[in-house]
Coordinates of C-alpha atoms and ligand atoms in Angstrom, one line a residue:
X1 CA -6.3 14.4 -125.6
X2 CA -6.4 17.3 -123.1
X3 CA -10.2 17.3 -123.3
X4 CA -10.1 13.6 -122.4
X5 CA -8.4 14.3 -119.1
X6 CA -10.7 17.2 -118.3
X7 CA -13.9 15.1 -119.0
X8 CA -12.5 12.3 -116.9
X9 CA -11.8 14.7 -114.0
X10 CA -15.3 16.3 -114.3
X11 CA -16.9 12.8 -114.3
X12 CA -15.0 12.0 -111.1
X13 CA -16.1 15.1 -109.4
X14 CA -19.7 14.6 -110.5
X15 CA -19.6 11.1 -109.2
X16 CA -18.3 12.1 -105.9
X17 CA -20.8 14.8 -105.5
X18 CA -23.6 12.5 -106.4
X19 CA -22.5 9.5 -104.1
X20 CA -25.1 9.2 -101.6
X21 CA -23.9 7.3 -98.5
X22 CA -26.1 4.3 -98.2
X23 CA -26.7 4.5 -94.5
X24 CA -28.7 7.7 -95.2
X25 CA -31.1 5.7 -97.5
X26 CA -32.3 3.0 -95.3
X27 CA -35.0 4.5 -93.1
X28 CA -37.3 6.8 -95.0
X29 CA -39.9 4.0 -95.4
X30 CA -43.2 4.1 -93.6
X31 CA -44.6 0.5 -93.5
X32 CA -41.6 -1.8 -93.8
X33 CA -42.5 -5.5 -94.1
X34 CA -40.1 -7.7 -93.9
X35 CA -32.3 -21.6 -110.3
X36 CA -29.3 -21.1 -111.6
X37 CA -26.5 -21.1 -112.3
X38 CA -24.6 -18.0 -113.3
X39 CA -22.3 -18.3 -116.3
X40 CA -18.7 -18.3 -115.1
X41 CA -16.0 -16.3 -117.0
X42 CA -12.7 -18.0 -117.2
X43 CA -10.3 -17.0 -119.9
X44 CA -7.6 -19.7 -119.4
X45 CA -6.5 -22.1 -116.8
X46 CA -3.1 -20.7 -115.9
X47 CA -2.6 -17.8 -113.6
X48 CA 1.1 -17.4 -112.5
X49 CA 0.2 -15.0 -109.8
X50 CA -1.9 -17.3 -107.7
X51 CA -0.5 -20.1 -105.5
X52 CA 0.4 -23.3 -107.4
X53 CA 1.8 -26.0 -105.2
X54 CA 0.1 -28.3 -102.8
X55 CA 3.0 -27.6 -100.5
X56 CA 1.8 -24.0 -100.2
X57 CA -1.0 -25.3 -98.1
X58 CA 1.5 -25.8 -95.2
X59 CA 2.0 -22.0 -94.9
X60 CA -1.6 -21.7 -93.8
X61 CA -0.8 -22.9 -90.3
X62 CA 0.4 -19.2 -89.6
X63 CA -3.3 -18.3 -89.1
X64 CA -3.7 -19.3 -85.5
X65 CA -7.4 -19.3 -84.9
X66 CA -8.3 -21.1 -88.2
X67 CA -8.8 -24.8 -87.3
X68 CA -7.1 -27.5 -89.2
X69 CA -10.0 -30.2 -89.2
X70 CA -9.5 -33.9 -90.1
X71 CA -11.7 -35.4 -92.7
X72 CA -13.2 -37.7 -90.1
X73 CA -14.3 -34.7 -87.9
X74 CA -16.0 -33.1 -90.8
X75 CA -17.7 -36.5 -91.9
X76 CA -18.9 -36.8 -88.3
X77 CA -20.5 -33.4 -88.2
X78 CA -22.3 -33.7 -91.5
X79 CA -23.3 -37.4 -90.9
X80 CA -21.0 -38.4 -93.7
X81 CA -22.2 -35.6 -96.0
X82 CA -25.8 -36.7 -95.9
X83 CA -28.2 -35.4 -98.5
X84 CA -30.5 -33.8 -96.0
X85 CA -27.6 -31.8 -94.6
X86 CA -27.1 -30.0 -98.0
X87 CA -27.4 -26.2 -97.8
X88 CA -26.6 -25.5 -101.5
X89 CA -24.3 -26.1 -104.3
X90 CA -21.9 -23.8 -106.2
X91 CA -18.9 -23.9 -108.6
X92 CA -16.7 -25.1 -105.8
X93 CA -18.8 -28.0 -104.7
X94 CA -21.6 -28.9 -102.3
X95 CA -22.2 -27.0 -99.0
X96 CA -23.4 -28.9 -95.9
X97 CA -24.7 -27.8 -92.6
X98 CA -22.8 -29.1 -89.5
X99 CA -22.4 -28.4 -85.8
X100 CA -19.1 -28.2 -83.9
X101 CA -18.6 -28.7 -80.2
X102 CA -16.6 -30.4 -77.5
X103 CA -17.7 -33.8 -78.8
X104 CA -15.9 -33.1 -82.1
X105 CA -12.7 -31.9 -80.5
X106 CA -11.9 -30.8 -77.0
X107 CA -11.8 -27.0 -76.6
X108 CA -14.1 -26.3 -79.5
X109 CA -16.8 -23.7 -79.0
X110 CA -20.3 -24.9 -79.7
X111 CA -21.2 -23.4 -83.1
X112 CA -23.3 -24.1 -86.2
X113 CA -21.1 -24.2 -89.3
X114 CA -21.3 -24.6 -93.1
X115 CA -18.9 -27.1 -94.7
X116 CA -18.0 -26.6 -98.3
X117 CA -16.6 -29.6 -100.1
X118 CA -14.4 -29.2 -103.1
X119 CA -15.9 -31.2 -106.0
X120 CA -12.9 -33.0 -107.5
X121 CA -14.5 -33.0 -110.9
X122 CA -15.5 -29.3 -110.8
X123 CA -13.7 -26.3 -112.6
X124 CA -12.4 -24.9 -109.3
X125 CA -9.7 -26.6 -107.3
X126 CA -6.8 -26.5 -104.9
X127 CA -5.7 -23.0 -106.1
X128 CA -9.1 -21.4 -105.2
X129 CA -9.2 -23.3 -102.0
X130 CA -5.8 -22.0 -101.0
X131 CA -6.6 -18.4 -102.0
X132 CA -9.8 -18.6 -99.9
X133 CA -7.9 -19.9 -96.8
X134 CA -5.2 -17.4 -97.3
X135 CA -7.3 -14.3 -97.6
X136 CA -10.3 -15.1 -95.5
X137 CA -8.1 -16.9 -92.9
X138 CA -6.5 -13.5 -92.0
X139 CA -9.5 -11.2 -92.4
X140 CA -11.9 -10.5 -89.5
X141 CA -14.8 -8.0 -90.2
X142 CA -18.5 -7.9 -89.3
X143 CA -19.3 -8.0 -93.0
X144 CA -17.1 -10.8 -94.0
X145 CA -18.0 -14.5 -93.4
X146 CA -15.7 -15.9 -90.8
X147 CA -13.6 -18.9 -91.9
X148 CA -13.6 -21.3 -88.9
X149 CA -11.3 -23.8 -90.5
X150 CA -10.3 -26.0 -93.4
X151 CA -9.3 -29.6 -94.2
X152 CA -6.5 -30.7 -96.5
X153 CA -6.1 -34.5 -96.5
X154 CA -4.9 -36.3 -99.5
X155 CA -6.9 -34.9 -102.3
X156 CA -9.7 -33.7 -100.1
X157 CA -10.2 -30.0 -99.8
X158 CA -12.9 -28.6 -97.5
X159 CA -13.7 -25.1 -95.9
X160 CA -15.6 -24.5 -92.7
X161 CA -17.5 -21.2 -92.3
X162 CA -19.6 -19.7 -89.7
X163 CA -23.2 -20.7 -90.5
X164 CA -25.3 -17.9 -92.0
X165 CA -28.8 -18.5 -90.8
X166 CA -30.7 -16.8 -93.8
X167 CA -28.5 -18.3 -96.7
X168 CA -27.8 -16.2 -99.7
X169 CA -29.3 -12.8 -100.9
X170 CA -29.8 -14.5 -104.2
X171 CA -32.4 -16.8 -102.7
X172 CA -34.1 -13.9 -100.8
X173 CA -34.3 -11.7 -103.9
X174 CA -35.1 -14.2 -106.6
X175 CA -36.7 -17.3 -105.2
X176 CA -40.3 -17.3 -106.2
X177 CA -41.5 -18.4 -102.8
X178 CA -39.4 -15.8 -100.8
X179 CA -41.2 -13.0 -98.9
X180 CA -40.1 -9.7 -100.6
X181 CA -37.4 -8.0 -98.8
X182 CA -38.5 -4.5 -97.6
X183 CA -36.7 -1.3 -98.8
X184 CA -35.0 -0.7 -95.5
X185 CA -33.6 -4.3 -95.3
X186 CA -32.4 -4.0 -99.0
X187 CA -30.6 -0.7 -98.2
X188 CA -29.1 -2.1 -95.1
X189 CA -27.9 -5.2 -97.0
X190 CA -26.3 -3.0 -99.6
X191 CA -24.5 -0.9 -96.9
X192 CA -23.2 -4.1 -95.1
X193 CA -21.9 -5.6 -98.4
X194 CA -20.4 -2.1 -99.3
X195 CA -18.6 -2.1 -95.9
X196 CA -17.2 -5.6 -96.6
X197 CA -15.9 -4.5 -99.9
X198 CA -14.5 -1.2 -98.5
X199 CA -12.7 -3.2 -95.8
X200 CA -10.9 -5.3 -98.5
X201 CA -10.0 -2.2 -100.7
X202 CA -8.7 -0.2 -97.7
X203 CA -6.5 -3.1 -96.3
X204 CA -2.8 -2.4 -95.9
X205 CA -2.3 -4.5 -99.1
X206 CA -5.6 -3.9 -100.8
X207 CA -7.5 -7.0 -101.9
X208 CA -9.8 -7.1 -105.1
X209 CA -12.8 -9.4 -104.4
X210 CA -13.5 -10.1 -108.1
X211 CA -16.8 -12.1 -107.5
X212 CA -19.2 -9.7 -106.0
X213 CA -22.7 -11.0 -106.7
X214 CA -26.0 -11.9 -104.8
X215 CA -25.1 -15.5 -104.4
X216 CA -21.9 -14.5 -102.6
X217 CA -23.6 -12.2 -100.1
X218 CA -24.9 -14.2 -97.2
X219 CA -27.3 -13.1 -94.6
X220 CA -27.3 -13.6 -90.9
X221 CA -30.4 -14.1 -88.7
X222 CA -30.8 -10.3 -88.4
X223 CA -30.1 -9.8 -92.2
X224 CA -26.5 -8.6 -91.6
X225 CA -24.8 -9.1 -94.9
X226 CA -21.4 -10.8 -95.1
X227 CA -19.2 -11.6 -98.1
X228 CA -18.3 -15.2 -98.7
X229 CA -16.3 -17.0 -101.4
X230 CA -12.8 -15.5 -101.6
X231 CA -11.5 -18.1 -104.1
X232 CA -11.2 -15.5 -106.9
X233 CA -9.8 -12.7 -104.7
X234 CA -6.6 -11.0 -105.8
X235 CA -4.0 -8.8 -104.1
X236 CA -4.4 -5.3 -105.5
X237 CA -1.7 -3.4 -107.6
X238 CA 1.5 -2.3 -105.8
X239 CA 3.6 0.8 -106.0
X240 CA 3.2 2.6 -109.3
X241 CA 1.0 -0.1 -110.9
X242 CA -2.5 1.0 -111.8
X243 CA -3.9 -2.4 -112.2
X244 CA -3.3 -6.2 -111.9
X245 CA -3.1 -8.0 -115.1
X246 CA -4.9 -11.4 -114.8
X247 CA -6.9 -14.0 -116.7
X248 CA -10.6 -12.8 -116.7
X249 CA -12.6 -14.6 -114.0
X250 CA -15.9 -13.9 -112.4
X251 CA -19.5 -14.1 -113.4
X252 CA -21.2 -12.6 -116.5
X253 CA -23.6 -9.9 -115.8
X254 CA -21.5 -8.7 -112.8
X255 CA -17.9 -8.2 -114.2
X256 CA -16.9 -4.8 -115.2
X257 CA -16.7 -4.2 -119.1
X258 CA -13.1 -3.0 -119.2
X259 CA -12.0 -6.0 -117.0
X260 CA -13.7 -8.4 -119.4
X261 CA -12.1 -6.6 -122.5
X262 CA -8.6 -6.2 -121.1
X263 CA -8.0 -8.4 -118.1
X264 CA -6.9 -5.2 -116.2
X265 CA -8.3 -5.6 -112.8
X266 CA -8.7 -2.7 -110.2
X267 CA -10.7 -2.1 -107.2
X268 CA -13.1 -0.2 -109.4
X269 CA -14.1 -3.5 -111.1
X270 CA -15.5 -4.4 -107.8
X271 CA -17.3 -1.1 -107.7
X272 CA -19.0 -1.9 -111.0
X273 CA -20.2 -5.3 -109.6
X274 CA -21.5 -3.4 -106.5
X275 CA -23.5 -1.2 -108.8
X276 CA -25.0 -4.4 -110.5
X277 CA -26.0 -5.8 -107.1
X278 CA -27.5 -2.4 -106.0
X279 CA -29.5 -2.5 -109.2
X280 CA -30.7 -6.0 -108.5
X281 CA -31.9 -4.9 -105.1
X282 CA -33.6 -1.8 -106.5
X283 CA -35.4 -3.7 -109.3
X284 CA -35.9 -7.2 -108.0
X285 CA -34.4 -8.3 -111.4
X286 CA -31.5 -10.7 -112.1
X287 CA -28.3 -9.3 -113.8
X288 CA -28.9 -11.6 -116.6
X289 CA -32.4 -12.9 -117.3
X290 CA -33.0 -14.8 -120.5
X291 CA -36.7 -15.4 -119.7
X292 CA -37.4 -11.8 -120.4
X293 CA -37.8 -10.1 -123.7
X294 CA -34.4 -9.8 -125.4
X295 CA -34.0 -6.1 -124.9
X296 CA -34.4 -6.8 -121.1
X297 CA -31.9 -9.7 -120.9
X298 CA -29.2 -7.5 -119.5
X299 CA -30.3 -5.6 -116.4
X300 CA -27.7 -3.0 -116.8
X301 CA -28.5 -2.3 -120.5
X302 CA -32.2 -2.1 -119.6
X303 CA -32.0 0.0 -116.5
X304 CA -29.0 2.4 -117.2
X305 CA -30.9 5.0 -119.4
X306 CA -33.7 5.2 -116.9
X307 CA -31.5 5.5 -113.7
X308 CA -30.4 9.0 -114.8
X309 CA -33.9 10.1 -115.8
X310 CA -36.0 11.4 -113.0
X311 CA -39.2 11.0 -114.9
X312 CA -38.6 7.3 -115.7
X313 CA -36.6 6.1 -112.8
X314 CA -39.4 5.0 -110.6
X315 CA -40.6 2.7 -113.4
X316 CA -37.6 0.3 -112.7
X317 CA -38.2 0.0 -108.9
X318 CA -39.3 -3.4 -107.9
X319 CA -43.1 -3.6 -108.1
X320 CA -43.0 -6.1 -105.1
X321 CA -42.1 -3.1 -102.9
X322 CA -45.5 -1.7 -103.6
X323 CA -44.4 1.8 -103.2
X324 CA -43.2 1.3 -99.7
X325 CA -40.1 3.6 -100.0
X326 CA -39.5 7.3 -100.2
X327 CA -39.1 8.7 -103.7
X328 CA -36.1 10.8 -102.6
X329 CA -34.3 7.6 -101.2
X330 CA -35.1 5.9 -104.5
X331 CA -33.6 8.8 -106.5
X332 CA -30.4 8.7 -104.4
X333 CA -30.0 5.0 -104.6
X334 CA -30.5 5.0 -108.4
X335 CA -28.0 7.9 -108.7
X336 CA -25.4 5.9 -106.8
X337 CA -26.0 2.8 -108.9
X338 CA -25.7 5.0 -112.0
X339 CA -22.2 6.2 -111.0
X340 CA -21.0 2.8 -110.0
X341 CA -22.0 1.5 -113.4
X342 CA -20.0 4.2 -115.3
X343 CA -18.2 2.9 -118.3
X344 CA -15.1 4.9 -117.3
X345 CA -13.8 3.1 -114.2
X346 CA -12.4 6.4 -112.9
X347 CA -15.8 8.0 -112.8
X348 CA -17.0 5.3 -110.4
X349 CA -16.8 6.2 -106.7
X350 CA -14.6 4.4 -104.3
X351 CA -16.2 2.1 -101.8
X352 CA -14.9 4.3 -99.1
X353 CA -17.0 7.1 -100.6
X354 CA -20.1 4.9 -100.3
X355 CA -19.9 3.9 -96.7
X356 CA -19.9 6.2 -93.7
Ligands
ATP401 N1 -21.5 -19.9 -94.5 C1 -22.8 -20.4 -95.0 N2 -23.9 -20.4 -94.3 C2 -25.1 -20.9 -94.8 N3 -25.3 -21.2 -96.1 C3 -24.2 -21.2 -96.9 C4 -23.0 -20.8 -96.4 N4 -22.1 -20.8 -97.5 C5 -22.8 -21.2 -98.6 N5 -24.1 -21.5 -98.2 C6 -25.2 -21.9 -99.1 O1 -24.7 -22.7 -100.1 C7 -25.1 -22.2 -101.3 C8 -23.8 -22.4 -102.4 O2 -22.7 -21.6 -102.0 P1 -21.5 -21.5 -103.0 O3 -20.7 -20.4 -102.5 O4 -20.8 -22.8 -103.0 O5 -22.1 -21.2 -104.4 P2 -22.7 -20.0 -105.2 O6 -22.2 -18.7 -104.4 O7 -24.2 -20.2 -105.1 O8 -22.1 -20.1 -106.5 P3 -20.6 -19.8 -107.0 O9 -19.9 -21.0 -107.1 O10 -20.8 -19.1 -108.4 O11 -20.0 -18.8 -106.0 C9 -25.2 -20.6 -101.1 O12 -26.2 -20.1 -102.1 C10 -25.9 -20.7 -99.7 O13 -27.3 -21.0 -99.8
MG402 MG1 -20.5 -18.4 -103.8

């Protein structure tokens, strides 16, 4: 068993030596140009460590600058949730565009917003809504979507976010009609998302995000990446604990293998998911794509052997980039993805190693 320990330590040292900080990978490009759904993982419906009671919602008033909207106000700004105001749809429900200003409530700053409405028949519910309000309501960071407010009236549950002008990274990477994102933009998105994760992991009481994927990375007008969707976030282990035991939740293709197998959740599970998203940015391929030949269904299985092979590594880079990247930067980014995707969680870098 002694050997095991030694191998593990070596792997950690090697990973840290190889970690290439993402900000160094953005610029070496000469001529930059600027369907769904995922399968959700949910092992059972009860999780004693997340809030249970409707009354818990009362505690959210401690977050001073998060606004408690009335249903009427949110109906007004979305024209009664009109179909042409729909921005998208996810597991929680439908997301609408809206605009708040003095006409909605005296004292409100003029601001475009996104209003997410809990689908009462959906598989997510009050618990996820409350988790989102609790975590996102107290976090402020340039790479986390700002929660402007919420609504909790009868059995209605809504969330109001800052509006993200360019929508999700998923749409930019995978929508057929989208203009291919240039290399520098992809690396800057990876860096922004990594900073968002690092902020959560380094919080006084660390937070594990648990649902890191391209549809939860939203892009501002200048392509600044921000994490959204904190419904599955979890407080990290405390004291001597090495992990949090929890029902397995997340999205197939992104969840770390040891977490899916054991339900043991650590910040390194998020690092694995970061590796998957980095791989999607590098290859332009989805984490799971059943429309490809069977040996290419799983992006990680297909790409991993090539990531560590300098002769084959350029074969996996997104052909839509048309060679508009430096080979050195591609090597470094692939090396980072390789270490983030280590089977051994301890061999993965920390998010704080990845960001400057
Ligand atoms: N703050 C926002 N600003 C602009 N568009 C948004 C915002 N939040 C969500 N959207 C749009 O709504 C879509 C649905 O988002 P939502 O988070 O509900 O689902 P999802 O991430 O696609 O799926 P999942 O339920 O698996 O998280 C997003 O893909 C995005 O296009
Ligand atoms: Mg989402």
